[in-house]
Every structure is written in C-alpha cells, then in structure tokens.
Coordinates of C-alpha atoms in Angstrom, one line a residue:
M1 CA 0.0 0.0 0.0
A2 CA 2.8 2.3 1.0
M3 CA 4.5 1.5 -2.3
L4 CA 1.3 2.5 -4.3
F5 CA 1.0 5.7 -2.3
G6 CA 4.6 6.5 -3.0
T7 CA 4.1 5.8 -6.7
S8 CA 1.1 8.2 -6.7
I9 CA 3.2 11.0 -5.1
L10 CA 5.9 10.5 -7.7
L11 CA 3.5 10.5 -10.7
T12 CA 1.8 13.6 -9.3
T13 CA 5.2 15.3 -9.0
L14 CA 6.1 14.3 -12.5
T15 CA 2.8 15.7 -13.8
V16 CA 3.5 19.0 -11.9
M17 CA 7.0 19.3 -13.3
H18 CA 5.7 18.6 -16.9
C19 CA 3.2 21.4 -16.4
L20 CA 5.8 24.1 -15.4
P21 CA 5.0 27.2 -17.4
C22 CA 7.2 27.9 -20.4
V23 CA 8.8 31.3 -19.6
T24 CA 9.4 33.1 -22.8
P25 CA 11.2 36.5 -22.8
A26 CA 8.9 39.2 -24.1
R27 CA 8.5 42.9 -24.2
V28 CA 7.2 43.3 -20.6
S29 CA 7.5 45.9 -17.9
L30 CA 10.0 45.8 -15.1
E31 CA 7.1 44.9 -12.7
D32 CA 6.1 41.9 -14.9
L33 CA 9.7 40.7 -15.1
R34 CA 10.1 40.8 -11.3
R35 CA 6.8 38.9 -10.9
V36 CA 7.8 36.1 -13.3
I37 CA 11.3 35.8 -11.6
K38 CA 9.6 35.5 -8.3
E39 CA 7.3 32.7 -9.6
V40 CA 10.2 30.9 -11.2
K41 CA 12.1 30.9 -7.9
K42 CA 9.0 29.4 -6.1
L43 CA 8.9 26.5 -8.7
E44 CA 12.7 25.9 -8.1
S45 CA 12.1 25.6 -4.4
R46 CA 9.2 23.2 -4.9
A47 CA 11.4 21.1 -7.3
D48 CA 14.1 20.9 -4.6
N49 CA 11.6 19.7 -2.0
N50 CA 10.2 17.0 -4.4
S51 CA 13.8 15.8 -5.0
V52 CA 14.3 15.3 -1.2
Q53 CA 11.0 13.4 -0.9
I54 CA 11.9 11.1 -3.8
Q55 CA 15.2 10.3 -2.3
K56 CA 13.5 9.4 1.0
L57 CA 11.0 7.2 -0.7
F58 CA 13.7 5.4 -2.7
N59 CA 15.6 4.7 0.5
S60 CA 12.5 3.4 2.2
Y61 CA 11.9 0.9 -0.6
T62 CA 15.5 -0.5 -0.5
G63 CA 15.3 -0.6 3.3
D64 CA 12.2 -2.7 3.2
T65 CA 13.9 -5.2 0.9
R66 CA 16.8 -5.6 3.3
K67 CA 14.6 -6.0 6.3
S68 CA 12.5 -8.9 4.9
P69 CA 14.8 -12.0 4.6
S70 CA 11.9 -14.4 5.4
M71 CA 9.9 -13.5 2.3
S72 CA 9.3 -16.1 -0.3
P73 CA 11.4 -15.9 -3.5
Q74 CA 8.3 -15.0 -5.5
T75 CA 7.5 -12.1 -3.2
I76 CA 11.1 -10.9 -3.3
Q77 CA 11.2 -11.2 -7.1
K78 CA 8.0 -9.2 -7.3
M79 CA 9.4 -6.5 -5.0
V80 CA 12.6 -6.4 -7.0
S81 CA 10.6 -6.0 -10.2
Q82 CA 8.6 -3.2 -8.6
N83 CA 11.7 -1.6 -7.2
I84 CA 13.3 -1.7 -10.7
N85 CA 10.2 -0.2 -12.2
Q86 CA 10.1 2.4 -9.4
S87 CA 13.8 3.2 -9.9
N88 CA 13.1 3.7 -13.6
I89 CA 10.3 6.1 -12.8
I90 CA 12.5 7.9 -10.3
G91 CA 15.3 8.2 -12.8
A92 CA 13.0 9.5 -15.4
L93 CA 11.6 12.0 -13.0
Q94 CA 15.1 13.1 -11.9
D95 CA 16.1 13.6 -15.5
Q96 CA 13.0 15.6 -16.1
M97 CA 13.6 17.7 -13.0
A98 CA 17.2 18.4 -14.1
A99 CA 16.0 19.4 -17.6
D100 CA 13.3 21.6 -16.2
R101 CA 15.7 23.2 -13.7
Q102 CA 18.1 24.0 -16.6
N103 CA 15.3 25.4 -18.7
T104 CA 14.2 27.5 -15.7
K105 CA 17.7 28.8 -15.2
D106 CA 18.0 29.6 -18.9
S107 CA 14.7 31.5 -18.8
L108 CA 15.7 33.3 -15.7
D109 CA 19.0 34.4 -17.2
K110 CA 17.2 35.7 -20.3
L111 CA 14.7 37.6 -18.1
S112 CA 17.5 39.1 -16.1
V113 CA 19.3 40.2 -19.3
Q114 CA 16.0 41.7 -20.5
S115 CA 15.4 43.4 -17.2
S116 CA 18.9 45.0 -17.2
D117 CA 18.5 46.1 -20.8
L118 CA 15.1 47.7 -20.0
E119 CA 16.5 49.5 -16.9
R120 CA 19.4 50.8 -18.9
Y121 CA 17.1 52.0 -21.7
V122 CA 14.8 53.8 -19.2
Y123 CA 17.9 55.5 -17.6
E124 CA 19.3 56.6 -21.0
Q125 CA 15.9 57.9 -22.1
T126 CA 15.6 59.9 -18.8
L127 CA 19.0 61.5 -19.3
L128 CA 18.1 62.3 -23.0
I129 CA 14.8 64.0 -22.0
K130 CA 16.5 66.1 -19.3
D131 CA 19.1 67.2 -21.8
K132 CA 16.5 68.1 -24.4
T133 CA 14.5 70.0 -21.8
R134 CA 17.5 72.0 -20.7
R135 CA 18.3 72.8 -24.4
L136 CA 14.8 73.9 -25.0
E137 CA 14.7 76.2 -22.0
T138 CA 18.0 77.8 -23.1
R139 CA 16.7 78.1 -26.7
N140 CA 13.5 79.6 -25.5
A141 CA 15.3 82.3 -23.5
R142 CA 17.4 83.2 -26.5
L143 CA 14.4 83.4 -28.7
E144 CA 12.7 85.7 -26.2
N145 CA 15.7 88.0 -26.2
T146 CA 15.9 88.0 -30.0
L147 CA 12.2 88.7 -30.3
L148 CA 12.5 91.6 -27.9
F149 CA 15.4 93.0 -29.9
L150 CA 13.6 92.7 -33.2
Q151 CA 10.4 94.3 -31.8
Q152 CA 12.4 97.3 -30.6
R153 CA 13.9 97.8 -34.0
V154 CA 11.1 96.8 -36.4
E155 CA 8.2 98.3 -34.4
N156 CA 10.2 101.4 -33.5
I157 CA 9.1 101.3 -29.9
S158 CA 12.0 103.6 -29.0
V159 CA 11.0 107.1 -29.9
K160 CA 13.6 109.8 -29.6
N161 CA 12.7 113.4 -28.5
E162 CA 14.4 116.5 -29.9
F163 CA 17.4 116.1 -27.6
G164 CA 18.0 112.5 -28.6
D165 CA 16.6 111.0 -25.4
V166 CA 14.4 108.0 -25.4
R167 CA 10.8 108.2 -24.0
D168 CA 9.4 104.8 -24.7
R169 CA 12.0 102.2 -24.3
V170 CA 12.7 99.1 -22.3
K171 CA 14.2 100.2 -19.0
D172 CA 13.9 97.1 -16.8
C173 CA 11.8 94.0 -16.3
S174 CA 8.7 96.0 -15.5
S175 CA 8.9 97.5 -19.1
L176 CA 9.0 94.0 -20.4
Y177 CA 6.1 92.9 -18.3
K178 CA 3.9 95.6 -19.7
R179 CA 4.8 94.5 -23.2
G180 CA 3.4 91.0 -22.5
Y181 CA 6.5 89.2 -21.3
T182 CA 5.3 87.1 -18.4
L183 CA 7.8 84.2 -18.3
N184 CA 10.3 83.9 -15.4
T185 CA 13.6 83.8 -17.3
V186 CA 16.6 85.9 -18.4
Y187 CA 16.0 88.9 -20.6
M188 CA 18.2 91.4 -22.4
I189 CA 17.8 95.1 -21.4
P190 CA 19.0 97.0 -24.5
A191 CA 21.7 99.6 -24.7
Y192 CA 20.8 103.2 -23.9
T193 CA 22.3 106.5 -25.0
G194 CA 21.8 109.2 -22.5
P195 CA 20.6 112.8 -22.9
F196 CA 22.7 114.9 -25.4
V197 CA 24.6 111.6 -26.2
M198 CA 26.8 112.3 -23.2
Y199 CA 27.2 108.6 -22.4
T200 CA 26.0 105.2 -23.6
M201 CA 25.1 102.3 -21.3
P202 CA 25.7 98.9 -23.0
S203 CA 22.9 96.2 -23.0
F204 CA 22.9 93.7 -20.2
N205 CA 21.1 90.5 -19.3
T206 CA 19.1 90.0 -16.1
Y207 CA 16.7 87.5 -14.6
C208 CA 13.1 88.8 -14.4
D209 CA 10.6 87.6 -11.8
M210 CA 7.3 88.0 -13.6
Q211 CA 5.1 86.2 -11.1
T212 CA 5.9 87.3 -7.5
D213 CA 3.3 89.9 -6.2
G214 CA 2.3 90.9 -9.7
G215 CA 5.6 90.5 -11.5
G216 CA 7.8 93.0 -13.2
W217 CA 10.8 92.6 -10.7
T218 CA 14.4 93.0 -11.9
V219 CA 16.6 90.7 -9.9
I220 CA 19.8 92.5 -9.0
Q221 CA 21.3 89.8 -6.7
R222 CA 20.7 86.1 -6.0
R223 CA 22.2 83.4 -3.8
V224 CA 21.0 79.8 -4.1
N225 CA 23.8 77.2 -3.7
G226 CA 27.2 78.7 -3.2
S227 CA 28.3 78.1 -6.8
I228 CA 29.6 81.6 -7.3
N229 CA 32.4 83.4 -5.3
F230 CA 31.2 86.8 -4.1
D231 CA 34.4 87.8 -2.4
R232 CA 35.5 90.0 -5.3
N233 CA 37.1 93.4 -6.1
W234 CA 35.6 96.7 -6.9
T235 CA 35.7 96.2 -10.7
D236 CA 33.8 92.9 -10.5
Y237 CA 31.0 94.5 -8.4
K238 CA 30.9 97.5 -10.8
W239 CA 30.1 95.4 -13.9
G240 CA 28.6 92.4 -12.3
F241 CA 29.4 88.7 -12.3
G242 CA 27.9 85.2 -12.0
D243 CA 25.2 83.1 -13.8
K244 CA 21.9 84.9 -14.5
F245 CA 20.1 81.6 -14.2
G246 CA 21.7 80.9 -10.9
E247 CA 23.8 83.1 -8.5
Y248 CA 24.9 86.6 -9.6
W249 CA 25.4 90.3 -8.9
L250 CA 23.9 92.5 -11.6
G251 CA 26.6 95.1 -11.4
N252 CA 26.6 98.5 -9.6
E253 CA 26.6 100.4 -12.9
N254 CA 23.4 98.5 -14.0
I255 CA 21.8 99.0 -10.6
Y256 CA 22.6 102.7 -10.8
R257 CA 21.1 103.0 -14.3
I258 CA 17.9 101.2 -13.3
T259 CA 17.3 102.9 -10.0
N260 CA 17.9 106.4 -11.3
E261 CA 15.5 106.2 -14.2
R262 CA 12.5 106.5 -11.8
P263 CA 11.8 105.7 -8.1
N264 CA 12.1 102.0 -7.3
K265 CA 11.3 99.9 -4.3
L266 CA 13.4 97.0 -3.0
R267 CA 12.3 93.6 -1.9
V268 CA 14.7 91.2 -0.2
M269 CA 13.5 87.6 -0.2
I270 CA 15.0 85.2 2.3
E271 CA 14.9 81.4 3.0
D272 CA 16.6 79.8 6.0
W273 CA 17.8 76.2 6.4
M274 CA 14.5 75.1 8.0
G275 CA 12.6 76.0 4.8
M276 CA 11.1 79.1 6.4
K277 CA 10.6 82.0 3.9
A278 CA 10.1 85.7 4.5
Y279 CA 10.8 89.1 2.8
A280 CA 11.6 92.7 3.7
E281 CA 10.4 95.5 1.5
Y282 CA 11.6 99.2 1.4
S283 CA 9.5 102.0 -0.1
T284 CA 12.4 103.4 -2.3
F285 CA 15.8 102.1 -3.3
S286 CA 18.6 103.7 -5.3
I287 CA 22.4 104.0 -5.4
S288 CA 24.5 107.0 -6.6
S289 CA 27.2 107.0 -9.3
E290 CA 30.6 105.5 -9.0
R291 CA 32.1 109.0 -8.3
D292 CA 30.1 109.0 -5.1
G293 CA 30.9 105.4 -4.2
Y294 CA 27.5 103.9 -5.3
R295 CA 26.1 105.3 -2.1
L296 CA 22.9 103.6 -0.8
S297 CA 19.7 105.6 -0.5
L298 CA 16.9 103.6 1.1
G299 CA 13.3 104.6 1.9
E300 CA 11.1 103.5 4.8
Y301 CA 10.7 99.9 5.8
A302 CA 7.5 98.9 4.1
G303 CA 6.8 95.5 5.7
G304 CA 7.5 91.8 5.6
L305 CA 8.3 89.3 8.3
A306 CA 12.1 89.3 7.6
G307 CA 12.5 92.5 9.5
D308 CA 14.6 95.6 8.9
S309 CA 18.3 94.7 9.0
I310 CA 19.5 97.6 6.8
R311 CA 17.9 100.7 8.4
N312 CA 17.8 99.4 12.0
Q313 CA 18.3 102.0 14.7
Y314 CA 21.4 100.3 16.2
N315 CA 23.6 100.1 13.1
S316 CA 22.0 101.6 10.0
Q317 CA 23.7 101.0 6.7
N318 CA 21.6 103.6 4.9
S319 CA 23.6 106.4 3.2
M320 CA 26.7 104.2 3.2
A321 CA 29.0 104.0 0.2
F322 CA 29.7 100.5 -1.3
S323 CA 32.8 98.6 0.0
T324 CA 34.8 95.8 -1.4
K325 CA 37.9 94.0 -0.2
D326 CA 40.1 96.4 -2.2
R327 CA 38.1 99.6 -1.5
D328 CA 37.1 100.3 2.1
N329 CA 34.3 102.8 2.5
D330 CA 32.8 101.6 5.8
S331 CA 32.7 103.5 9.1
S332 CA 34.2 100.7 11.2
P333 CA 37.3 101.9 13.2
E334 CA 38.7 98.4 12.9
S335 CA 39.7 96.5 9.8
S336 CA 37.8 96.5 6.6
C337 CA 34.3 95.0 6.9
A338 CA 34.4 93.8 3.3
Q339 CA 37.5 91.8 4.1
R340 CA 36.0 90.4 7.4
R341 CA 32.6 89.7 5.9
R342 CA 34.1 88.3 2.7
G343 CA 31.9 90.2 0.2
G344 CA 31.0 93.6 -1.1
W345 CA 28.2 95.6 0.6
W346 CA 27.1 98.9 2.0
Y347 CA 28.8 98.4 5.3
S348 CA 28.6 100.9 8.2
Q349 CA 30.3 99.5 11.3
C350 CA 29.7 96.2 9.4
G351 CA 26.0 96.1 10.4
W352 CA 23.1 93.7 10.6
A353 CA 23.0 92.8 6.8
S354 CA 25.6 91.2 4.6
L355 CA 24.0 89.3 1.8
N356 CA 27.2 88.8 -0.3
G357 CA 29.2 86.9 2.4
L358 CA 30.4 83.3 2.3
Y359 CA 27.8 80.6 1.5
R360 CA 27.7 78.4 4.6
V361 CA 25.8 75.2 4.5
G362 CA 23.5 74.3 7.4
G363 CA 22.8 77.8 8.8
Q364 CA 24.4 78.0 12.2
Y365 CA 28.2 78.1 12.3
L366 CA 31.2 79.0 14.5
G367 CA 34.0 81.4 13.9
R368 CA 34.0 84.8 12.3
A369 CA 30.6 86.3 11.3
N370 CA 31.0 86.2 7.5
G371 CA 28.1 84.2 6.2
I372 CA 24.9 85.5 4.4
I373 CA 23.6 87.6 7.3
W374 CA 20.1 89.1 7.8
F375 CA 20.2 89.5 11.6
S376 CA 16.5 90.5 12.1
W377 CA 15.5 87.1 10.6
G378 CA 18.3 84.8 11.5
G379 CA 18.7 86.1 15.1
S380 CA 22.4 85.7 15.0
F381 CA 25.5 87.1 13.2
R382 CA 26.6 83.4 12.8
Y383 CA 23.5 82.1 11.0
S384 CA 23.9 82.0 7.3
M385 CA 20.8 82.0 5.0
K386 CA 20.2 79.2 2.5
K387 CA 18.7 81.4 -0.3
V388 CA 18.3 85.2 -0.8
T389 CA 17.2 87.4 -3.7
M390 CA 17.3 91.2 -4.0
M391 CA 14.9 92.6 -6.6
V392 CA 13.6 96.1 -7.6
R393 CA 10.5 97.4 -9.3
P394 CA 9.1 100.9 -10.0
A395 CA 7.3 102.2 -7.0
D396 CA 4.3 103.0 -9.0
F397 CA 4.1 99.7 -10.8

C-alpha cells in the first residue's frame, strides 16, 4: 500500500513538473519581469523539495527489501521488479527535473538580461529627456531676447525726442512685463544712449521675476547654492558677475542705471535652512554713481516678516558707500568689513545685513561672522541664510 502511495506521489510530482509554465522573454514591464522571476524561484524551491522526498521514498523501498529476509522468492522477485520499475520512474523524474531546472535557469538568465536592458534603456531615455528639456529652455530664453530686440527695432518702440533722449523704451523687467513678457527667465535690457549723447550704457542680461506679487521685478542679486564666489574686487562688483540663471550680482553700474530712471522699491526675499521664507520691503531704493561710491539711499521699511536689517536703529547701513575687499568705505574703526565679511556691501560698522558673504551650508556656524547675514530674521550674526534674492520694481508699478 505504501508503495502504491509513493508511486502516486511521484507520478503527481512528475505531472506538476511537466506542467511548469514555459517562460518566454517578451517585451514586458519591469514589474512583470520581477513577478515572473519570483514565480520561477518558487517553482525551483518546490522542485528541490520534491527531490528530497523522492530520495527518502527510494531509501525506504531499498530498506524494506533488506529488512525482509523471510519473504518467499516469488515475493522478493515481485518486489525487486517493482523496485526496478520504481527506480526507472525515479530516474526519469530526476532527469525531467534536471532538464526543467536547466530550462528554468536559462529562462531566468534571459529575463535578467531583458530586465537589465530595460532599466538601462529607461535610464538613458531619462537623461536624454532632461538634456533636451534644458536645451529647449535655453533656446526659448534666447528666442525671447531675439524677439525683444527685433520688436524694438522693427516696431520702432524707442521714440527719440528733440534732444536725442528715449521716451518709450525698455528700461527694466517692468517694461518687459507691460509688453506682455510674463515668463520667469533671463531677458536682455537693450543699450541706452543718455541725454545729449553724453554717455552710452551697454545692453545687459538680467533675470526677471514676472510672477511674485504681480511680477515686473528686476533681480539684482541672488544666492541659491554657493556656486559663485562673491568675495570680489571693486571692478567685478561694478560690472557684475555670475550666472543669470543661478547666482549673480547684476553690477553697480546697471543697478545705478535702473534705480535712477525712476523711483524703485526694493524687496529682499530670504529662506533659511528650515525652509522658512520671509521678505523685507523698502519703499524706495537707489544708489548713486561710482564717483560717489555707489552710495545707498533707502526709503522707509514697508513691511515683511524678515524685519529691517539695513535701516535698524542700532547700526543703520543707509547712506553708506559701497565697500569691497580692495576699497574700504565703511565706518568701522577696525579692519575692513568687506574683508572680514568676505563680500562687497554697503557696510557701516559692518552692520546687521551682509547678503554677499560666504555661502555656509547648514545655517548656524562657528568662527568669524562672514556668512549670508540678515540678523533680524536669523537672530544671530553666525546664522547664514540658504537662499536670498534682491529685486527692484518701479514704486508706481
């Protein structure tokens, strides 16, 4: 009876192994590949268990033969025949199992290769899409600038008066906004010849914020990741430096040109390392010419949670000339604030604000106070901001 039961188990196992699904590599998703591989591994585990059971059953039959010396020759002969037959079945089953295991391994290898190829293809396509997106953004910005230039020339939007001045021209980002340019990107501000052709300002590029609080903002300074060194000399700060799509200083000459066309207000946008954002706004903002040291003229504090770090009553920086590491115009009796703070600014006795200092990761730091400082928001001279943007817009916009 036990022998018949064992035979039944073996035949059932053989049937199961013959019914193993044929795994054929196909164009499937990564999730499908992972599911098939998981099922194949389960079948391999079941095949291993069946192999162990077969071996145990085979051992039990040979053991029964040795333990029965009193059996008749006919009985022994019958059992021997049955064992031989059973051994043949076991051998066939083991051969089939070996073949199925090899087929399973081959299919698994093919699926693994397909999975790796698919992952590599997806990765390559992702990089390609990112590169094309970046190229399109750059191309779009260039087209915007070209369109602006052509409109100014073809449509004759610059109309000269009898003295040669220009009454209707692009002066800043607010002028562009009113002409329908509402995309946040880099634009070209065209060259300008002053009254009586006494001087000519070259064209320059600047990032325009066309969305914040109604848009029309000309970004004159931005810090986002520490990629640009702001510890520079007077000439660098005069003409500007950096990447207009990232960190930069627009240049004191350009800031002077923009802020002396008409009254402008200033907004300082700040983000700390906890992700908290705030801004400080001033009713008017302008700087004087280089002859006067690009002196700061700032109106009343007009609001914002960041607080007033420039005009504060303890150490106001208003009316101060600009200082750099090679030109000290501060009021500190000690060494140069620009050298200590590691960046150009309108320093008094150094003061509560220094947005062009070293980019320090993490916020709080030890040592000399030379980070990106806005004391009324950070609460410490040794807390450096994560991001900061200075931008101007006409007061009557």
